[in-house]
Amino acid sequence: MATHETRKPGAARHRLLFACLGNICRSPMAEGVFRRVAEDAGQAHLFEIDSAGMGDWHKGQAPDHRAQKAALSRGVDISGQSARKVELEDFEDFDLILAMDGSNISDLNEIAPHSARHKIRRFLDFAPHLDEDDVPDPYYGGEEGFDRALDLIEAAAKGLLAELAREREATEKG
Ligand code: 4NP
């Protein structure tokens, strides 16, 4: 999702793109939650964070009101985001593209340049203690689906932050 604060990914240590189908439910919540988790850890300066969808059906729209409400109930305001589609240049501009489900992974692999396929990762791989592979699409369900998605997203966001910290530490030790 673009925001008025969105800059072109540049010099940040980690450039993360969260991806789902429509970019109005799961990936905007993941973008907002990850930003919050990084801020809480005092690490926000290390990250460029954005989100995008596989389609452009909702281009320019704010997140689904149920996603906004569920995120806000956990103190995360995602109202300023607007939907956009994954573009070819995203595979160059970002270091990791974090897919919410297996279908997103297939779609991303179809459009990614071969040299960038290693950047596509399943978001819930960063929450291996959960018995889930996919963040279920809550779009056609009730509000409880958004809470469930947020539980999974919060766990994976914390796992991803910790994994990237371990990688930085390993790099710095040489
Ligand atoms: P998301 O949910 O991929 O989590 O943003 C969806 C939003 C919209 C649609 C599908 C999924 N749609 O078909 O419009």
JSON list of C-alpha atoms and ligand atoms in Angstrom, two decimals:
[
{"chain": "A", "resi": 1, "resn": "MET", "atom": "CA", "xyz": [0.00, 0.00, 0.00]},
{"chain": "A", "resi": 2, "resn": "ALA", "atom": "CA", "xyz": [1.25, 3.41, -0.80]},
{"chain": "A", "resi": 3, "resn": "THR", "atom": "CA", "xyz": [0.95, 6.11, 1.86]},
{"chain": "A", "resi": 4, "resn": "HIS", "atom": "CA", "xyz": [1.71, 9.80, 1.70]},
{"chain": "A", "resi": 5, "resn": "GLU", "atom": "CA", "xyz": [4.92, 8.85, 3.52]},
{"chain": "A", "resi": 6, "resn": "THR", "atom": "CA", "xyz": [5.89, 6.13, 1.07]},
{"chain": "A", "resi": 7, "resn": "ARG", "atom": "CA", "xyz": [9.28, 6.68, -0.46]},
{"chain": "A", "resi": 8, "resn": "LYS", "atom": "CA", "xyz": [10.91, 4.70, -3.17]},
{"chain": "A", "resi": 9, "resn": "PRO", "atom": "CA", "xyz": [12.78, 1.90, -1.43]},
{"chain": "A", "resi": 10, "resn": "GLY", "atom": "CA", "xyz": [16.30, 3.11, -1.00]},
{"chain": "A", "resi": 11, "resn": "ALA", "atom": "CA", "xyz": [19.09, 2.75, 1.46]},
{"chain": "A", "resi": 12, "resn": "ALA", "atom": "CA", "xyz": [17.30, 0.95, 4.30]},
{"chain": "A", "resi": 13, "resn": "ARG", "atom": "CA", "xyz": [18.96, -2.19, 5.60]},
{"chain": "A", "resi": 14, "resn": "HIS", "atom": "CA", "xyz": [15.88, -4.30, 4.90]},
{"chain": "A", "resi": 15, "resn": "ARG", "atom": "CA", "xyz": [13.31, -3.59, 2.20]},
{"chain": "A", "resi": 16, "resn": "LEU", "atom": "CA", "xyz": [10.18, -5.66, 2.79]},
{"chain": "A", "resi": 17, "resn": "LEU", "atom": "CA", "xyz": [7.11, -5.98, 0.57]},
{"chain": "A", "resi": 18, "resn": "PHE", "atom": "CA", "xyz": [4.08, -7.76, 2.03]},
{"chain": "A", "resi": 19, "resn": "ALA", "atom": "CA", "xyz": [1.89, -9.34, -0.65]},
{"chain": "A", "resi": 20, "resn": "CYS", "atom": "CA", "xyz": [-1.61, -10.79, -0.82]},
{"chain": "A", "resi": 21, "resn": "LEU", "atom": "CA", "xyz": [-4.36, -11.02, -3.42]},
{"chain": "A", "resi": 22, "resn": "GLY", "atom": "CA", "xyz": [-6.23, -7.73, -3.16]},
{"chain": "A", "resi": 23, "resn": "ASN", "atom": "CA", "xyz": [-3.97, -5.54, -0.98]},
{"chain": "A", "resi": 24, "resn": "ILE", "atom": "CA", "xyz": [-6.94, -4.42, 1.08]},
{"chain": "A", "resi": 25, "resn": "CYS", "atom": "CA", "xyz": [-7.00, -7.00, 3.93]},
{"chain": "A", "resi": 26, "resn": "ARG", "atom": "CA", "xyz": [-4.01, -9.18, 4.84]},
{"chain": "A", "resi": 27, "resn": "SER", "atom": "CA", "xyz": [-0.97, -7.41, 3.42]},
{"chain": "A", "resi": 28, "resn": "PRO", "atom": "CA", "xyz": [-2.00, -3.95, 4.65]},
{"chain": "A", "resi": 29, "resn": "MET", "atom": "CA", "xyz": [-2.49, -5.43, 8.13]},
{"chain": "A", "resi": 30, "resn": "ALA", "atom": "CA", "xyz": [0.91, -7.14, 7.84]},
{"chain": "A", "resi": 31, "resn": "GLU", "atom": "CA", "xyz": [2.54, -3.88, 6.72]},
{"chain": "A", "resi": 32, "resn": "GLY", "atom": "CA", "xyz": [1.03, -2.00, 9.67]},
{"chain": "A", "resi": 33, "resn": "VAL", "atom": "CA", "xyz": [1.75, -4.70, 12.24]},
{"chain": "A", "resi": 34, "resn": "PHE", "atom": "CA", "xyz": [5.35, -5.21, 11.10]},
{"chain": "A", "resi": 35, "resn": "ARG", "atom": "CA", "xyz": [5.96, -1.45, 11.24]},
{"chain": "A", "resi": 36, "resn": "ARG", "atom": "CA", "xyz": [4.60, -1.39, 14.79]},
{"chain": "A", "resi": 37, "resn": "VAL", "atom": "CA", "xyz": [6.67, -4.41, 15.90]},
{"chain": "A", "resi": 38, "resn": "ALA", "atom": "CA", "xyz": [9.82, -2.79, 14.45]},
{"chain": "A", "resi": 39, "resn": "GLU", "atom": "CA", "xyz": [9.00, 0.54, 16.12]},
{"chain": "A", "resi": 40, "resn": "ASP", "atom": "CA", "xyz": [8.42, -1.16, 19.48]},
{"chain": "A", "resi": 41, "resn": "ALA", "atom": "CA", "xyz": [11.85, -2.78, 19.15]},
{"chain": "A", "resi": 42, "resn": "GLY", "atom": "CA", "xyz": [13.47, 0.58, 18.28]},
{"chain": "A", "resi": 43, "resn": "GLN", "atom": "CA", "xyz": [14.38, -0.78, 14.83]},
{"chain": "A", "resi": 44, "resn": "ALA", "atom": "CA", "xyz": [12.04, 1.11, 12.51]},
{"chain": "A", "resi": 45, "resn": "HIS", "atom": "CA", "xyz": [14.98, 2.99, 10.96]},
{"chain": "A", "resi": 46, "resn": "LEU", "atom": "CA", "xyz": [16.31, -0.28, 9.52]},
{"chain": "A", "resi": 47, "resn": "PHE", "atom": "CA", "xyz": [13.27, -0.88, 7.35]},
{"chain": "A", "resi": 48, "resn": "GLU", "atom": "CA", "xyz": [11.48, 0.21, 4.23]},
{"chain": "A", "resi": 49, "resn": "ILE", "atom": "CA", "xyz": [8.07, -1.46, 4.33]},
{"chain": "A", "resi": 50, "resn": "ASP", "atom": "CA", "xyz": [5.30, -1.57, 1.75]},
{"chain": "A", "resi": 51, "resn": "SER", "atom": "CA", "xyz": [2.53, -3.90, 0.61]},
{"chain": "A", "resi": 52, "resn": "ALA", "atom": "CA", "xyz": [0.88, -4.77, -2.69]},
{"chain": "A", "resi": 53, "resn": "GLY", "atom": "CA", "xyz": [-1.62, -7.18, -4.25]},
{"chain": "A", "resi": 54, "resn": "MET", "atom": "CA", "xyz": [-1.68, -9.56, -7.17]},
{"chain": "A", "resi": 55, "resn": "GLY", "atom": "CA", "xyz": [-4.56, -7.70, -8.82]},
{"chain": "A", "resi": 56, "resn": "ASP", "atom": "CA", "xyz": [-5.44, -4.05, -9.24]},
{"chain": "A", "resi": 57, "resn": "TRP", "atom": "CA", "xyz": [-9.18, -4.38, -8.53]},
{"chain": "A", "resi": 58, "resn": "HIS", "atom": "CA", "xyz": [-8.87, -2.11, -5.49]},
{"chain": "A", "resi": 59, "resn": "LYS", "atom": "CA", "xyz": [-6.22, 0.27, -6.80]},
{"chain": "A", "resi": 60, "resn": "GLY", "atom": "CA", "xyz": [-6.10, 3.48, -4.76]},
{"chain": "A", "resi": 61, "resn": "GLN", "atom": "CA", "xyz": [-8.57, 2.23, -2.15]},
{"chain": "A", "resi": 62, "resn": "ALA", "atom": "CA", "xyz": [-7.99, 2.35, 1.60]},
{"chain": "A", "resi": 63, "resn": "PRO", "atom": "CA", "xyz": [-7.90, -1.02, 3.39]},
{"chain": "A", "resi": 64, "resn": "ASP", "atom": "CA", "xyz": [-11.20, -2.85, 3.92]},
{"chain": "A", "resi": 65, "resn": "HIS", "atom": "CA", "xyz": [-13.01, -1.22, 6.86]},
{"chain": "A", "resi": 66, "resn": "ARG", "atom": "CA", "xyz": [-12.98, -4.55, 8.74]},
{"chain": "A", "resi": 67, "resn": "ALA", "atom": "CA", "xyz": [-9.18, -4.73, 8.41]},
{"chain": "A", "resi": 68, "resn": "GLN", "atom": "CA", "xyz": [-8.88, -1.12, 9.58]},
{"chain": "A", "resi": 69, "resn": "LYS", "atom": "CA", "xyz": [-11.11, -1.80, 12.59]},
{"chain": "A", "resi": 70, "resn": "ALA", "atom": "CA", "xyz": [-9.37, -5.03, 13.61]},
{"chain": "A", "resi": 71, "resn": "ALA", "atom": "CA", "xyz": [-5.92, -3.47, 13.30]},
{"chain": "A", "resi": 72, "resn": "LEU", "atom": "CA", "xyz": [-6.97, -0.35, 15.19]},
{"chain": "A", "resi": 73, "resn": "SER", "atom": "CA", "xyz": [-8.34, -2.49, 18.02]},
{"chain": "A", "resi": 74, "resn": "ARG", "atom": "CA", "xyz": [-4.70, -3.59, 18.47]},
{"chain": "A", "resi": 75, "resn": "GLY", "atom": "CA", "xyz": [-3.41, -0.04, 18.24]},
{"chain": "A", "resi": 76, "resn": "VAL", "atom": "CA", "xyz": [-2.32, -0.19, 14.59]},
{"chain": "A", "resi": 77, "resn": "ASP", "atom": "CA", "xyz": [-3.71, 2.52, 12.31]},
{"chain": "A", "resi": 78, "resn": "ILE", "atom": "CA", "xyz": [-3.67, 1.44, 8.66]},
{"chain": "A", "resi": 79, "resn": "SER", "atom": "CA", "xyz": [-6.22, 4.01, 7.43]},
{"chain": "A", "resi": 80, "resn": "GLY", "atom": "CA", "xyz": [-3.63, 6.01, 5.46]},
{"chain": "A", "resi": 81, "resn": "GLN", "atom": "CA", "xyz": [-2.70, 3.17, 3.09]},
{"chain": "A", "resi": 82, "resn": "SER", "atom": "CA", "xyz": [-3.96, 2.82, -0.47]},
{"chain": "A", "resi": 83, "resn": "ALA", "atom": "CA", "xyz": [-3.96, -0.36, -2.56]},
{"chain": "A", "resi": 84, "resn": "ARG", "atom": "CA", "xyz": [-1.62, -1.06, -5.43]},
{"chain": "A", "resi": 85, "resn": "LYS", "atom": "CA", "xyz": [-0.61, -4.01, -7.55]},
{"chain": "A", "resi": 86, "resn": "VAL", "atom": "CA", "xyz": [2.75, -5.80, -7.42]},
{"chain": "A", "resi": 87, "resn": "GLU", "atom": "CA", "xyz": [4.91, -4.41, -10.21]},
{"chain": "A", "resi": 88, "resn": "LEU", "atom": "CA", "xyz": [7.92, -5.91, -11.96]},
{"chain": "A", "resi": 89, "resn": "GLU", "atom": "CA", "xyz": [10.24, -3.34, -10.42]},
{"chain": "A", "resi": 90, "resn": "ASP", "atom": "CA", "xyz": [9.22, -4.49, -6.92]},
{"chain": "A", "resi": 91, "resn": "PHE", "atom": "CA", "xyz": [11.38, -7.57, -7.45]},
{"chain": "A", "resi": 92, "resn": "GLU", "atom": "CA", "xyz": [14.37, -5.28, -7.77]},
{"chain": "A", "resi": 93, "resn": "ASP", "atom": "CA", "xyz": [13.37, -2.66, -5.20]},
{"chain": "A", "resi": 94, "resn": "PHE", "atom": "CA", "xyz": [12.69, -5.07, -2.31]},
{"chain": "A", "resi": 95, "resn": "ASP", "atom": "CA", "xyz": [14.88, -7.69, -0.59]},
{"chain": "A", "resi": 96, "resn": "LEU", "atom": "CA", "xyz": [12.03, -9.89, 0.59]},
{"chain": "A", "resi": 97, "resn": "ILE", "atom": "CA", "xyz": [8.51, -10.36, -0.75]},
{"chain": "A", "resi": 98, "resn": "LEU", "atom": "CA", "xyz": [6.38, -11.93, 1.95]},
{"chain": "A", "resi": 99, "resn": "ALA", "atom": "CA", "xyz": [3.42, -13.87, 0.60]},
{"chain": "A", "resi": 100, "resn": "MET", "atom": "CA", "xyz": [0.35, -14.47, 2.74]},
{"chain": "A", "resi": 101, "resn": "ASP", "atom": "CA", "xyz": [-0.61, -17.82, 1.17]},
{"chain": "A", "resi": 102, "resn": "GLY", "atom": "CA", "xyz": [0.45, -20.50, -1.28]},
{"chain": "A", "resi": 103, "resn": "SER", "atom": "CA", "xyz": [-1.64, -19.06, -4.07]},
{"chain": "A", "resi": 104, "resn": "ASN", "atom": "CA", "xyz": [0.17, -15.73, -3.71]},
{"chain": "A", "resi": 105, "resn": "ILE", "atom": "CA", "xyz": [3.48, -17.58, -3.91]},
{"chain": "A", "resi": 106, "resn": "SER", "atom": "CA", "xyz": [2.44, -19.26, -7.19]},
{"chain": "A", "resi": 107, "resn": "ASP", "atom": "CA", "xyz": [1.24, -15.95, -8.62]},
{"chain": "A", "resi": 108, "resn": "LEU", "atom": "CA", "xyz": [4.42, -14.15, -7.57]},
{"chain": "A", "resi": 109, "resn": "ASN", "atom": "CA", "xyz": [6.63, -16.89, -9.04]},
{"chain": "A", "resi": 110, "resn": "GLU", "atom": "CA", "xyz": [4.81, -16.50, -12.34]},
{"chain": "A", "resi": 111, "resn": "ILE", "atom": "CA", "xyz": [5.67, -12.84, -12.70]},
{"chain": "A", "resi": 112, "resn": "ALA", "atom": "CA", "xyz": [9.05, -12.70, -10.92]},
{"chain": "A", "resi": 113, "resn": "PRO", "atom": "CA", "xyz": [12.25, -12.56, -12.92]},
{"chain": "A", "resi": 114, "resn": "HIS", "atom": "CA", "xyz": [14.09, -15.84, -12.37]},
{"chain": "A", "resi": 115, "resn": "SER", "atom": "CA", "xyz": [16.92, -14.04, -10.60]},
{"chain": "A", "resi": 116, "resn": "ALA", "atom": "CA", "xyz": [14.51, -12.64, -7.97]},
{"chain": "A", "resi": 117, "resn": "ARG", "atom": "CA", "xyz": [12.54, -15.78, -7.12]},
{"chain": "A", "resi": 118, "resn": "HIS", "atom": "CA", "xyz": [14.62, -16.37, -3.99]},
{"chain": "A", "resi": 119, "resn": "LYS", "atom": "CA", "xyz": [13.16, -13.15, -2.56]},
{"chain": "A", "resi": 120, "resn": "ILE", "atom": "CA", "xyz": [9.66, -14.65, -2.40]},
{"chain": "A", "resi": 121, "resn": "ARG", "atom": "CA", "xyz": [8.99, -16.15, 1.01]},
{"chain": "A", "resi": 122, "resn": "ARG", "atom": "CA", "xyz": [5.94, -17.56, 2.77]},
{"chain": "A", "resi": 123, "resn": "PHE", "atom": "CA", "xyz": [5.22, -15.15, 5.62]},
{"chain": "A", "resi": 124, "resn": "LEU", "atom": "CA", "xyz": [4.15, -17.84, 8.10]},
{"chain": "A", "resi": 125, "resn": "ASP", "atom": "CA", "xyz": [7.50, -19.62, 7.66]},
{"chain": "A", "resi": 126, "resn": "PHE", "atom": "CA", "xyz": [8.64, -17.03, 10.19]},
{"chain": "A", "resi": 127, "resn": "ALA", "atom": "CA", "xyz": [6.20, -18.45, 12.76]},
{"chain": "A", "resi": 128, "resn": "PRO", "atom": "CA", "xyz": [7.23, -22.12, 12.62]},
{"chain": "A", "resi": 129, "resn": "HIS", "atom": "CA", "xyz": [5.66, -22.83, 16.02]},
{"chain": "A", "resi": 130, "resn": "LEU", "atom": "CA", "xyz": [2.22, -22.29, 14.46]},
{"chain": "A", "resi": 131, "resn": "ASP", "atom": "CA", "xyz": [0.61, -25.17, 12.69]},
{"chain": "A", "resi": 132, "resn": "GLU", "atom": "CA", "xyz": [-0.38, -22.97, 9.75]},
{"chain": "A", "resi": 133, "resn": "ASP", "atom": "CA", "xyz": [1.09, -22.30, 6.34]},
{"chain": "A", "resi": 134, "resn": "ASP", "atom": "CA", "xyz": [-1.33, -19.67, 5.09]},
{"chain": "A", "resi": 135, "resn": "VAL", "atom": "CA", "xyz": [-2.92, -16.52, 6.45]},
{"chain": "A", "resi": 136, "resn": "PRO", "atom": "CA", "xyz": [-6.51, -17.37, 5.41]},
{"chain": "A", "resi": 137, "resn": "ASP", "atom": "CA", "xyz": [-8.18, -14.78, 3.21]},
{"chain": "A", "resi": 138, "resn": "PRO", "atom": "CA", "xyz": [-10.75, -13.06, 5.45]},
{"chain": "A", "resi": 139, "resn": "TYR", "atom": "CA", "xyz": [-12.39, -11.03, 2.67]},
{"chain": "A", "resi": 140, "resn": "TYR", "atom": "CA", "xyz": [-15.51, -13.16, 2.19]},
{"chain": "A", "resi": 141, "resn": "GLY", "atom": "CA", "xyz": [-16.01, -14.00, 5.89]},
{"chain": "A", "resi": 142, "resn": "GLY", "atom": "CA", "xyz": [-16.89, -12.24, 9.11]},
{"chain": "A", "resi": 143, "resn": "GLU", "atom": "CA", "xyz": [-14.95, -9.97, 11.42]},
{"chain": "A", "resi": 144, "resn": "GLU", "atom": "CA", "xyz": [-13.52, -12.93, 13.37]},
{"chain": "A", "resi": 145, "resn": "GLY", "atom": "CA", "xyz": [-11.47, -13.87, 10.30]},
{"chain": "A", "resi": 146, "resn": "PHE", "atom": "CA", "xyz": [-9.64, -10.55, 10.55]},
{"chain": "A", "resi": 147, "resn": "ASP", "atom": "CA", "xyz": [-8.75, -11.18, 14.19]},
{"chain": "A", "resi": 148, "resn": "ARG", "atom": "CA", "xyz": [-7.50, -14.65, 13.35]},
{"chain": "A", "resi": 149, "resn": "ALA", "atom": "CA", "xyz": [-5.43, -13.22, 10.48]},
{"chain": "A", "resi": 150, "resn": "LEU", "atom": "CA", "xyz": [-3.97, -10.64, 12.86]},
{"chain": "A", "resi": 151, "resn": "ASP", "atom": "CA", "xyz": [-2.98, -13.32, 15.38]},
{"chain": "A", "resi": 152, "resn": "LEU", "atom": "CA", "xyz": [-1.02, -15.11, 12.65]},
{"chain": "A", "resi": 153, "resn": "ILE", "atom": "CA", "xyz": [0.42, -11.88, 11.26]},
{"chain": "A", "resi": 154, "resn": "GLU", "atom": "CA", "xyz": [1.63, -10.71, 14.68]},
{"chain": "A", "resi": 155, "resn": "ALA", "atom": "CA", "xyz": [3.40, -14.01, 15.32]},
{"chain": "A", "resi": 156, "resn": "ALA", "atom": "CA", "xyz": [5.10, -14.00, 11.91]},
{"chain": "A", "resi": 157, "resn": "ALA", "atom": "CA", "xyz": [6.05, -10.32, 12.20]},
{"chain": "A", "resi": 158, "resn": "LYS", "atom": "CA", "xyz": [7.84, -10.98, 15.49]},
{"chain": "A", "resi": 159, "resn": "GLY", "atom": "CA", "xyz": [9.52, -14.07, 14.02]},
{"chain": "A", "resi": 160, "resn": "LEU", "atom": "CA", "xyz": [10.66, -12.17, 10.94]},
{"chain": "A", "resi": 161, "resn": "LEU", "atom": "CA", "xyz": [12.07, -9.30, 13.03]},
{"chain": "A", "resi": 162, "resn": "ALA", "atom": "CA", "xyz": [14.01, -11.81, 15.15]},
{"chain": "A", "resi": 163, "resn": "GLU", "atom": "CA", "xyz": [15.30, -13.72, 12.11]},
{"chain": "A", "resi": 164, "resn": "LEU", "atom": "CA", "xyz": [16.56, -10.55, 10.45]},
{"chain": "A", "resi": 165, "resn": "ALA", "atom": "CA", "xyz": [18.30, -9.55, 13.71]},
{"chain": "A", "resi": 166, "resn": "ARG", "atom": "CA", "xyz": [20.04, -12.94, 13.75]},
{"chain": "A", "resi": 167, "resn": "GLU", "atom": "CA", "xyz": [21.13, -12.48, 10.14]},
{"chain": "A", "resi": 168, "resn": "ARG", "atom": "CA", "xyz": [22.54, -9.02, 10.88]},
{"chain": "A", "resi": 169, "resn": "GLU", "atom": "CA", "xyz": [24.41, -10.37, 13.86]},
{"chain": "A", "resi": 170, "resn": "ALA", "atom": "CA", "xyz": [25.88, -13.22, 11.80]},
{"chain": "A", "resi": 171, "resn": "THR", "atom": "CA", "xyz": [26.94, -10.78, 9.07]},
{"chain": "A", "resi": 172, "resn": "GLU", "atom": "CA", "xyz": [28.53, -8.40, 11.53]},
{"chain": "A", "resi": 173, "resn": "LYS", "atom": "CA", "xyz": [30.49, -11.22, 13.18]},
{"chain": "A", "resi": 174, "resn": "GLY", "atom": "CA", "xyz": [31.79, -11.97, 9.69]},
{"chain": "B", "resi": 1, "resn": "4NP", "atom": "P1", "xyz": [-6.64, -9.72, 0.59]},
{"chain": "B", "resi": 1, "resn": "4NP", "atom": "O1", "xyz": [-8.21, -10.07, 0.51]},
{"chain": "B", "resi": 1, "resn": "4NP", "atom": "O2", "xyz": [-5.94, -10.52, -0.48]},
{"chain": "B", "resi": 1, "resn": "4NP", "atom": "O3", "xyz": [-6.24, -10.16, 1.95]},
{"chain": "B", "resi": 1, "resn": "4NP", "atom": "O4", "xyz": [-6.53, -8.23, 0.39]},
{"chain": "B", "resi": 1, "resn": "4NP", "atom": "C1", "xyz": [-8.93, -9.94, -0.66]},
{"chain": "B", "resi": 1, "resn": "4NP", "atom": "C2", "xyz": [-9.48, -8.73, -1.00]},
{"chain": "B", "resi": 1, "resn": "4NP", "atom": "C3", "xyz": [-10.23, -8.61, -2.15]},
{"chain": "B", "resi": 1, "resn": "4NP", "atom": "C4", "xyz": [-10.42, -9.70, -2.95]},
{"chain": "B", "resi": 1, "resn": "4NP", "atom": "C5", "xyz": [-9.88, -10.92, -2.63]},
{"chain": "B", "resi": 1, "resn": "4NP", "atom": "C6", "xyz": [-9.13, -11.03, -1.48]},
{"chain": "B", "resi": 1, "resn": "4NP", "atom": "N1", "xyz": [-11.21, -9.58, -4.12]},
{"chain": "B", "resi": 1, "resn": "4NP", "atom": "O5", "xyz": [-11.45, -10.59, -4.80]},
{"chain": "B", "resi": 1, "resn": "4NP", "atom": "O6", "xyz": [-11.65, -8.47, -4.45]}
]
